[in-house]
Each structure stands twice: as structure tokens, then as C-alpha cells.
Amino acid sequence: MSLAKRLAYFVGLPILLLVLWWALTIGNTNFFVPKPLQLFEIFGDVWFGDRLVTDVLPSIGRLLAGVAISIVLGIVLGIVIGSVRLLRQLTEPSLEFLRAIPPPVLIPVLALIIGINDQMKVAVIIFGCIWPVLLNTIEGVRAVDPVLNDTCSVYGISGGARMRYLVLRSASPQIMTGIRQSLSIGLILMVISEMFGSSSGLGYAIVQFQRTFSVPEMWTGIILLGLLGVALSLVFQFTEKRVLRWYHGLREVDR
Amino acid sequence: MTAAQSPPATRRSIPWNQHPIASPMLGIAGILLFLAVWELASRTGIVNPRFLPPASEVLLQLGRNFVSADFWTAVGQTMTSWAIGLAIAAAAATVIGFIIGGSDFLRRATHTTIEFLRPIPSVALIPLAVLLFGVSIESSLLLIVYASFWQILIQVLYGTADVDNVAMDTARSYGLGWWARVRHVVWPTTLPYLITGLRLGAAVALVLAITAELVIGTEGLGKQIELNRSGGSVVPMYALVIATGLIGVVINIGMRFVERRALRWHSSVRGDVAV
């Protein structure tokens, strides 16, 4: 396919939709319906002033901290539980239950135990994000190829080297699947934890706009959250492609 | 690997924890251990019992819930918005997925738009839902449908892309019309993916149903949890949190059951497509 055709497929529909949106709202005076140009104009004023420092960056910081901690914790615990059969048998039903609790209900619980502050918000994100990583790591570690395992034993590869070249390697596709799920859960929990009795953050700011009927500002907030979601998923796809290059290559060959 | 696979003739004793009933027994032991640690942490005051009441009290309250009409009303409200939302999302995603998946042009043209709309966190729509619908079930539905729609749509698109070209060409040369091709070639290929999407969507829908009740205040379990929290009745709050977890488990088990039933005919019940 020629470059121009690919570009047309890539931006065609988005541009068409934007033009439609613009054309349909051109004479509209309804207060609730946002206009694309207006949103574009106020977007910078709303989010790149003081709010960038007081709301946006702290929110992103909490999100990244929570997700990073849950990835590390999830992988470490997952390797331990996944490699010890007895531990796996003991914890499996409990973990299935803990994972089934909708993470947002932990916000009132943690607000009670920790209080409403930054630690609580990070804790909420960790409690929600750790399960996909943990359970996928357990599965991944458990499913290590027995032949590879035996080969490692025969060649005397053990300890750190075995962990790095065998266990983590073969579990990594599963672990990446878990991380992808936790990223989207983390974003959701970041927003909700801030909507819940907070005084700063993206979620708080958006709810504040809604309560004061600043409808266009509210829309820019929704768009910002969307952009954040898209950015996270792009960063993830890029990382996944690099980390799992060997795996995708292997699958291509298998076909 | 497991005891079941080792030949019965061998006399070698198998480790005690590989006995067939060891796994469920150990699982129950694990739950009991978890509850015991919780109970002790609260009773000995390691965690302030005002914030984390003993497990026994919470379980008693949960038992009382099971015979209380108010509790079942709240469960009913939550599950109603869950079911309606999931049904709308599933119907819309299936129809749209088949239309987009059926044409190469549409598939390519919509790719960027879908990839952009999909990661938008549905909770970003909470303020919009409040402005449009206020504290009513439509607010919950907006969030639930938006969240689970993408999960299912993506799976349906994977499914329609997986249709065997030879089967499709065969159907064409035998003169099957558009509808017959969809019914006999595309649909059976897509069904396993659709069901995977439904299972993922069902879990997401529950999360969003509870979230809407918690944050917006539509009627249901989430609202009860928030009322109990602000009223300082900690034990009932924990009992409700446990109840939401149980509902989650029931939904997971139920969806796995549906999956097995609906795909019984499928020669190799596929592994889940990673999402």
C-alpha cells in the first residue's frame, strides 16, 4: 500500500468525525454540547497553567508510583508463589477472591484505615493493580517449559542466572499481559480515588468543573484523561515490542 | 506432574500435597489462615479494631445480610444495572464488530479511531453522566456500556479476522449468500472470541456498576458501602465489601460455565486471547 493511502486510512475517519462534530455544533447554543474549536482554545489555559503543577503532575506521579510498586511486588510475589507448589495451593482460592473484589470498593476501606491522603491513593492503585500482575506471573512461572527446566538443571544453571534466563524470560509474555491490564485499572483508580473526598488531582478538578457547571472545562478534562490513556497504551505497546521481541519473532516463525 | 497422570502401577509414594483432594483442602486451609491472621491482627490491636474489625464480626454481619431484605434489594439493583449494561454492550459490540470485521475497508479505516477511544477510562465520563442523567440508573448504564463495549468489540474484531480463508472461499464457491456466510462461517469462528469478550466485559461491568453507585450515588451495593462509611458503621461496610467480592467470584465462575457450555461443540476450546 502506498504511503498516501496508509496515511488516509490512518487519519481519515478521525478527521471526518472532527469535521462532523464541528459542522453539527456550529449553530448550536445548547450549553451542554461542547464545540471543538472552543475546547481547543481553552484546553491550554485550563491545564497548562497552575493546574499542571497542582493537579496533573501529582496525579500522574501517584499513578506511576502505584503501578510501579504493584509491578515489582506482583512479579516478586508471583515468582515465589509460582515456584512453591504448597504456597500456590494455599493461596489460590484466597487470591481468586481478592481479585474478584471490584477495586473501587477498597477506596472507602483504605480511606478509613489510612485516611484521605497521598498514601491512600497510591495504596488504592496498588491494591487494584497488583492482582493481574501477580496472577499472570504465577501462571507464567508455573508454565515454564519442563524440558528447558531440566536442561537448566543439567547445565548447572541455578539461582540468579536461572531466574533471569529461564523463569523471568518464559513468564514475560504473561507478565506483560498482566501489566497491560493493571495500567488501565490504575488509571481508573487514580481518577476515582481523587473524586472521593480529595482536594487536588485530575479527578477532583473534573468533578469540580462539573459541580460549578463549567461544562467546556469539564470536557477538556475528559479529553485530557483520554489522551493520558492513549499515551499510556502507546508507551506500553512500545515497551512490549522491545521486551517481547524474541517472543513475537518466535510466533511468526511458528506460523 | 499430578497424581492423576502418574501410572497407577508404580509403588512410589507421591508427596502428600499432590493427592487429588489436597488442593481444595489446602485452599480452604489458606482461606482459614487468612481469616485467622485478620482476626488476630484486629483482636491484638496491631491494626486499630475501629478501622479493621475482627473477621468473625464481619462474617456474622455478612450472615445477617443474607437474611435481610434490604441487602438483597441492593444486590438486585446492582445486578440489574450490571445485566442491562452488559446486554446493551454485548448486542452493540457484536453487531458493530460484525459490520466492521466483515469489510477490509472499514477495518482499516476505523483502526485508529478505535485504538484512540478504547483506552479512555470510562470513569472520565462520570461528570458527564451526572450532568446528563443525575442520580439514576442511566448514569450507571452509560459507564458500564462504555467500559464493556470495547472489551467485547475488540474480541469480536479478532474473531472475524480469524476466519479461515479457505472456508470462506469454499462457502463462496458453493454459492452461499452473505447472510449464510455470516451464519455458517463467520459466526462459529467468532463465537469463542465473543465469549471471551463477554467474560472480560462481565467483570469490568461489575466494577463500573459498583463505582457508579459509590461515586455518583445511584442505588445499589456501592451506595450502601459509602453510606456505611460516612456513617461510621465499619462492620456492615466490611461485610458489604466481602459481598461484592463474592458476587465477583460468582460472575467469574458463571461466565466460565457459560463458556464451557456454549463451546462444547468446539473441537479445541481455544486458549484465551491475551487482552
CSV table of C-alpha atoms in Angstrom, one decimal, chain B residues 99-197:
chain,number,residue,atom,x,y,z
B,99,ILE,CA,-20.1,-5.0,10.3
B,100,ILE,CA,-16.6,-3.6,10.7
B,101,GLY,CA,-15.0,-7.1,10.7
B,102,GLY,CA,-16.8,-8.0,7.5
B,103,SER,CA,-15.2,-5.4,5.4
B,104,ASP,CA,-11.5,-4.8,4.9
B,105,PHE,CA,-12.0,-1.2,4.2
B,106,LEU,CA,-14.0,-0.5,7.4
B,107,ARG,CA,-11.5,-2.4,9.4
B,108,ARG,CA,-8.6,-0.3,8.2
B,109,ALA,CA,-10.5,3.0,8.3
B,110,THR,CA,-11.7,2.5,11.9
B,111,HIS,CA,-8.5,1.2,13.4
B,112,THR,CA,-7.1,4.5,14.7
B,113,THR,CA,-10.4,5.7,16.0
B,114,ILE,CA,-11.0,2.5,17.9
B,115,GLU,CA,-7.4,2.5,19.3
B,116,PHE,CA,-8.0,6.1,20.4
B,117,LEU,CA,-11.4,5.6,22.0
B,118,ARG,CA,-10.7,2.3,23.7
B,119,PRO,CA,-8.1,3.4,26.3
B,120,ILE,CA,-10.2,6.4,27.5
B,121,PRO,CA,-11.0,5.4,31.1
B,122,SER,CA,-14.8,5.2,31.4
B,123,VAL,CA,-14.7,6.9,34.8
B,124,ALA,CA,-13.8,10.1,32.9
B,125,LEU,CA,-17.4,10.0,31.8
B,126,ILE,CA,-18.7,10.2,35.4
B,127,PRO,CA,-19.1,14.0,35.4
B,128,LEU,CA,-20.9,13.8,32.0
B,129,ALA,CA,-23.2,11.1,33.3
B,130,VAL,CA,-24.1,13.2,36.4
B,131,LEU,CA,-24.9,16.2,34.2
B,132,LEU,CA,-26.9,14.2,31.7
B,133,PHE,CA,-28.8,11.8,33.9
B,134,GLY,CA,-28.2,12.7,37.6
B,135,VAL,CA,-28.6,10.0,40.2
B,136,SER,CA,-30.4,7.4,38.1
B,137,ILE,CA,-29.7,4.1,36.6
B,138,GLU,CA,-28.9,5.7,33.2
B,139,SER,CA,-25.7,7.1,34.8
B,140,SER,CA,-24.6,3.6,35.7
B,141,LEU,CA,-25.5,2.3,32.3
B,142,LEU,CA,-23.5,4.9,30.5
B,143,LEU,CA,-20.3,3.9,32.4
B,144,ILE,CA,-21.0,0.2,32.2
B,145,VAL,CA,-21.8,0.2,28.5
B,146,TYR,CA,-18.8,2.3,27.6
B,147,ALA,CA,-16.4,0.2,29.5
B,148,SER,CA,-17.5,-3.3,28.5
B,149,PHE,CA,-18.4,-2.3,24.9
B,150,TRP,CA,-14.7,-2.0,23.9
B,151,GLN,CA,-13.7,-5.2,25.6
B,152,ILE,CA,-16.3,-7.2,23.6
B,153,LEU,CA,-15.8,-5.3,20.3
B,154,ILE,CA,-12.0,-5.9,20.2
B,155,GLN,CA,-12.6,-9.6,20.8
B,156,VAL,CA,-15.3,-9.8,18.0
B,157,LEU,CA,-12.9,-8.0,15.7
B,158,TYR,CA,-10.1,-10.5,16.5
B,159,GLY,CA,-12.6,-13.3,15.9
B,160,THR,CA,-13.8,-12.0,12.5
B,161,ALA,CA,-10.2,-11.6,11.4
B,162,ASP,CA,-9.5,-15.2,12.3
B,163,VAL,CA,-12.0,-16.6,9.7
B,164,ASP,CA,-10.3,-19.3,7.6
B,165,ASN,CA,-9.8,-18.0,4.1
B,166,VAL,CA,-10.3,-21.5,2.6
B,167,ALA,CA,-13.6,-22.0,4.4
B,168,MET,CA,-14.8,-18.6,3.2
B,169,ASP,CA,-13.8,-19.3,-0.4
B,170,THR,CA,-15.4,-22.7,-0.2
B,171,ALA,CA,-18.6,-21.1,1.0
B,172,ARG,CA,-18.5,-18.5,-1.8
B,173,SER,CA,-18.0,-21.1,-4.5
B,174,TYR,CA,-20.9,-23.1,-3.2
B,175,GLY,CA,-23.0,-20.0,-3.6
B,176,LEU,CA,-23.7,-19.2,0.0
B,177,GLY,CA,-25.2,-15.7,0.3
B,178,TRP,CA,-23.9,-13.0,2.6
B,179,TRP,CA,-26.2,-14.0,5.4
B,180,ALA,CA,-25.5,-17.7,5.1
B,181,ARG,CA,-21.8,-17.0,5.1
B,182,VAL,CA,-22.1,-14.9,8.3
B,183,ARG,CA,-24.3,-17.6,9.9
B,184,HIS,CA,-22.2,-20.7,9.0
B,185,VAL,CA,-18.7,-19.4,8.6
B,186,VAL,CA,-18.1,-16.2,10.4
B,187,TRP,CA,-20.3,-16.8,13.4
B,188,PRO,CA,-18.8,-20.1,14.5
B,189,THR,CA,-15.3,-18.8,14.2
B,190,THR,CA,-16.1,-15.7,16.2
B,191,LEU,CA,-18.1,-17.2,18.9
B,192,PRO,CA,-15.2,-18.3,21.1
B,193,TYR,CA,-13.7,-14.8,20.9
B,194,LEU,CA,-17.1,-13.2,21.6
B,195,ILE,CA,-17.5,-15.3,24.7
B,196,THR,CA,-14.0,-14.4,25.9
B,197,GLY,CA,-15.0,-10.8,25.4
